């Protein structure tokens, strides 16, 4: 048990960022990984040119890496934004323009998980109006994900680092998951369980796993404090992943931590356990 029986993937939007995007899949492969995930890579546009999408597809394939998670357009991330789903006006329009682009790209590379970040509260806008818009947009996204055989993910972030983001507890994200599934009848909305964010919110991680493992579609990890690699903080990540496995979770675990030198940061994981099985 422990780390060696998990299916890990490397988040290429937080690790290997010293390299150009198209070189990161090969870097992950050189470190022994076969699965990767990404935030939406084109911060400035929800609808990049076909050539850019094709280039990323080729980079993934040439490296022998499988994309297992992709964010829909989420504004400036990393940066001040936390998604576009609930943000009225231009950002919501951008999200909608991105839905089929992201879903079709995911389909083209066999990616089965699409994450829709909810978006920050906007000053002067009624939260109920934002929530109504979010549900509308998430239902459209869930249908697009379903069309390509994918899961729609809803993520909890943490209050200290994302003070304007409304989903800062596991129950708040689960409530949205349930609402989307009720609205579409598809059942393909799931919880993105990020152990770092939940720990930063001082949630009882074992209790969250026990309650919500069945509704979890993807898991991400980083240690706390510091958001570094496992072993740099005090979270019992190995035990928590064991608990998830015992609770029936068999999906991927995204490595979404910060490291000055990504290649050197994987010492906690034996080389033979890095390829996703």
XYZ file of C-alpha atoms in Angstrom:
277
model
C 0.000 0.000 0.000
C 1.054 3.629 0.365
C 2.418 5.559 -2.551
C 3.529 2.605 -4.638
C 0.033 1.392 -5.590
C -1.409 4.778 -6.621
C -1.917 6.119 -10.138
C -0.071 9.422 -10.111
C -0.028 12.145 -12.736
C 2.065 15.302 -12.920
C 0.354 18.678 -13.167
C 2.360 20.406 -15.902
C 0.915 23.825 -15.042
C 2.682 23.918 -11.665
C 5.652 21.552 -12.232
C 8.288 21.921 -14.971
C 7.057 25.470 -15.583
C 10.626 26.601 -16.265
C 10.195 24.808 -19.608
C 7.995 25.879 -22.533
C 4.616 24.119 -22.464
C 5.435 21.796 -25.342
C 8.597 20.507 -23.626
C 6.936 19.623 -20.342
C 5.353 16.281 -21.342
C 8.789 14.949 -22.326
C 10.249 16.195 -19.028
C 7.549 14.332 -17.084
C 8.238 11.218 -19.147
C 11.981 11.539 -18.495
C 11.174 11.542 -14.754
C 9.292 8.258 -15.214
C 5.680 9.456 -15.409
C 3.202 8.418 -18.100
C 0.201 10.538 -17.032
C -0.111 14.334 -16.841
C -2.757 16.999 -16.258
C -3.030 20.696 -17.132
C -4.793 23.875 -16.192
C -6.129 25.559 -19.334
C -2.765 26.374 -20.971
C -3.842 29.414 -23.006
C -4.563 32.051 -20.366
C -5.310 34.753 -22.944
C -7.802 32.860 -25.061
C -10.543 30.252 -24.623
C -10.279 29.441 -28.334
C -6.643 28.950 -29.376
C -5.714 28.351 -32.997
C -6.015 24.790 -34.237
C -2.234 24.699 -34.759
C -1.653 25.324 -31.046
C -4.035 22.551 -30.012
C -2.433 20.186 -32.516
C 1.057 21.051 -31.262
C 0.098 20.178 -27.684
C -1.513 16.930 -28.819
C 1.671 16.019 -30.690
C 3.864 16.884 -27.680
C 1.771 14.636 -25.430
C 1.853 11.776 -27.919
C 5.556 12.095 -28.721
C 6.373 11.925 -25.011
C 4.142 8.893 -24.509
C 2.146 10.752 -21.869
C -1.589 10.446 -21.324
C -3.500 13.622 -20.452
C -5.829 12.594 -17.623
C -7.124 15.992 -16.488
C -7.734 19.361 -18.140
C -9.224 22.590 -16.824
C -11.733 24.519 -18.851
C -10.787 28.164 -19.455
C -10.414 29.733 -15.998
C -9.206 33.294 -16.563
C -5.728 34.254 -15.379
C -4.551 31.163 -13.556
C -2.009 31.273 -12.046
C -2.923 34.829 -11.194
C -5.851 36.674 -9.658
C -8.643 34.599 -11.234
C -10.205 31.379 -9.987
C -12.377 30.386 -12.907
C -15.029 31.971 -15.073
C -18.144 29.829 -14.574
C -19.983 32.213 -12.224
C -18.512 35.517 -13.446
C -21.139 37.474 -15.439
C -20.388 39.157 -18.740
C -17.229 38.645 -20.722
C -15.758 35.869 -18.580
C -18.912 33.754 -18.707
C -18.983 34.268 -22.484
C -15.365 33.136 -22.703
C -16.133 30.048 -20.653
C -18.999 29.146 -22.976
C -16.835 29.700 -26.042
C -14.275 27.339 -24.501
C -16.595 24.470 -23.567
C -16.629 22.622 -26.880
C -13.003 23.532 -27.649
C -11.839 21.973 -24.375
C -14.150 18.968 -24.672
C -13.106 18.262 -28.254
C -9.425 18.588 -27.365
C -9.921 16.240 -24.421
C -11.598 13.747 -26.746
C -8.723 14.012 -29.235
C -6.181 12.941 -26.595
C -8.350 10.532 -24.602
C -8.676 12.777 -21.528
C -11.663 11.789 -19.378
C -11.774 14.557 -16.749
C -12.580 18.251 -17.264
C -12.331 20.657 -14.318
C -14.526 23.790 -14.211
C -13.312 26.286 -11.612
C -16.284 28.130 -10.160
C -14.957 31.700 -10.219
C -14.608 34.396 -7.576
C -17.389 36.432 -6.035
C -17.729 39.740 -7.878
C -18.235 42.948 -5.934
C -21.682 44.411 -6.525
C -23.161 41.217 -7.971
C -25.747 39.240 -5.992
C -24.200 35.854 -5.101
C -27.519 34.192 -6.008
C -27.213 35.620 -9.537
C -23.682 34.233 -9.800
C -24.810 30.841 -8.542
C -27.655 30.730 -11.069
C -25.251 31.566 -13.903
C -22.795 28.959 -12.613
C -25.402 26.214 -12.612
C -26.428 27.124 -16.144
C -22.828 27.080 -17.386
C -21.919 23.924 -15.491
C -24.907 22.087 -16.952
C -23.751 23.010 -20.461
C -20.216 21.885 -19.569
C -21.493 18.612 -18.100
C -23.379 17.847 -21.323
C -20.267 18.589 -23.392
C -18.168 16.383 -21.109
C -20.756 13.618 -21.393
C -20.656 13.911 -25.190
C -16.959 12.936 -25.111
C -17.313 10.359 -22.333
C -15.746 12.580 -19.677
C -16.435 13.600 -16.093
C -17.056 17.233 -15.082
C -15.067 18.126 -11.967
C -16.020 20.713 -9.326
C -13.176 21.790 -7.032
C -12.901 23.143 -3.519
C -10.122 25.727 -3.097
C -8.852 27.188 0.170
C -10.005 30.340 1.914
C -6.579 31.769 2.903
C -5.276 31.728 -0.680
C -8.596 32.254 -2.506
C -10.636 34.548 -0.232
C -13.191 35.469 -2.930
C -13.846 31.879 -4.050
C -17.131 30.600 -2.612
C -16.420 26.851 -2.652
C -14.054 26.559 0.298
C -15.356 23.397 1.959
C -16.001 19.904 0.703
C -19.775 20.173 1.376
C -20.037 23.414 -0.635
C -18.525 21.716 -3.703
C -20.582 18.559 -3.207
C -23.739 20.707 -3.128
C -22.833 22.083 -6.579
C -22.019 18.574 -7.867
C -25.453 17.392 -6.756
C -27.207 20.405 -8.297
C -25.497 19.896 -11.656
C -26.367 16.203 -11.707
C -29.978 17.026 -10.807
C -30.117 19.631 -13.595
C -28.713 17.362 -16.324
C -29.755 13.898 -15.170
C -26.376 12.676 -16.457
C -24.623 11.933 -13.166
C -21.214 12.838 -14.602
C -20.422 15.753 -12.277
C -17.937 14.723 -9.596
C -15.905 16.218 -6.775
C -12.259 17.166 -7.296
C -10.830 16.313 -3.881
C -7.644 18.323 -3.323
C -6.130 17.293 -0.005
C -3.960 20.411 0.220
C -6.856 22.851 -0.214
C -9.048 20.920 2.229
C -6.226 20.843 4.789
C -5.731 24.597 4.409
C -9.434 24.941 5.267
C -8.831 22.862 8.418
C -11.261 20.183 7.313
C -11.178 16.672 8.754
C -9.593 14.918 5.772
C -10.455 11.389 6.910
C -14.070 12.389 7.381
C -14.216 14.030 3.931
C -12.823 10.857 2.334
C -15.266 8.677 4.235
C -18.242 10.830 3.244
C -17.402 11.723 -0.327
C -15.070 9.112 -1.867
C -17.986 7.775 -3.919
C -18.614 11.220 -5.429
C -14.919 11.910 -6.107
C -13.748 11.994 -9.715
C -10.162 13.170 -9.261
C -7.702 13.730 -6.420
C -4.847 16.238 -6.115
C -2.153 16.471 -3.467
C 0.501 18.772 -2.048
C 1.913 18.878 1.462
C 1.020 21.499 4.038
C 2.346 23.959 4.972
C 4.082 25.277 1.879
C 2.317 23.364 -0.895
C 5.482 21.351 -1.505
C 6.130 17.714 -2.358
C 4.964 14.939 -0.017
C 7.266 14.849 2.985
C 7.997 18.583 3.013
C 5.118 19.303 5.407
C 3.125 17.416 8.000
C 0.144 15.957 6.125
C -0.136 12.135 6.372
C -0.622 11.914 2.608
C 0.352 8.257 2.323
C -2.248 7.238 4.916
C -4.915 9.455 3.352
C -4.353 7.962 -0.108
C -4.549 4.482 1.430
C -7.870 5.468 2.990
C -9.131 6.734 -0.363
C -8.130 3.489 -2.031
C -9.887 1.445 0.655
C -12.982 3.630 0.211
C -13.104 2.580 -3.437
C -11.339 5.441 -5.221
C -9.347 4.068 -8.163
C -8.714 7.216 -10.175
C -5.660 9.377 -10.660
C -3.838 11.392 -8.013
C -2.502 14.646 -9.453
C 0.796 15.990 -8.152
C -0.105 19.660 -7.853
C 2.706 20.894 -5.682
C 5.397 23.567 -6.003
C 9.055 22.666 -6.475
C 12.012 24.798 -7.527
C 13.405 21.736 -9.330
C 10.597 19.428 -10.429
C 12.837 16.556 -11.530
C 14.583 16.527 -8.141
C 11.303 16.738 -6.210
C 10.118 13.176 -6.913
C 12.507 11.382 -4.548
C 9.608 10.481 -2.252
C 8.208 8.219 -4.993
C 10.232 5.187 -6.173
C 11.025 5.401 -9.893
C 9.211 2.137 -10.502
C 5.959 3.532 -9.083
C 5.747 6.594 -11.318
C 4.298 5.082 -14.489
C 0.497 4.972 -14.238
C -0.852 1.459 -14.301
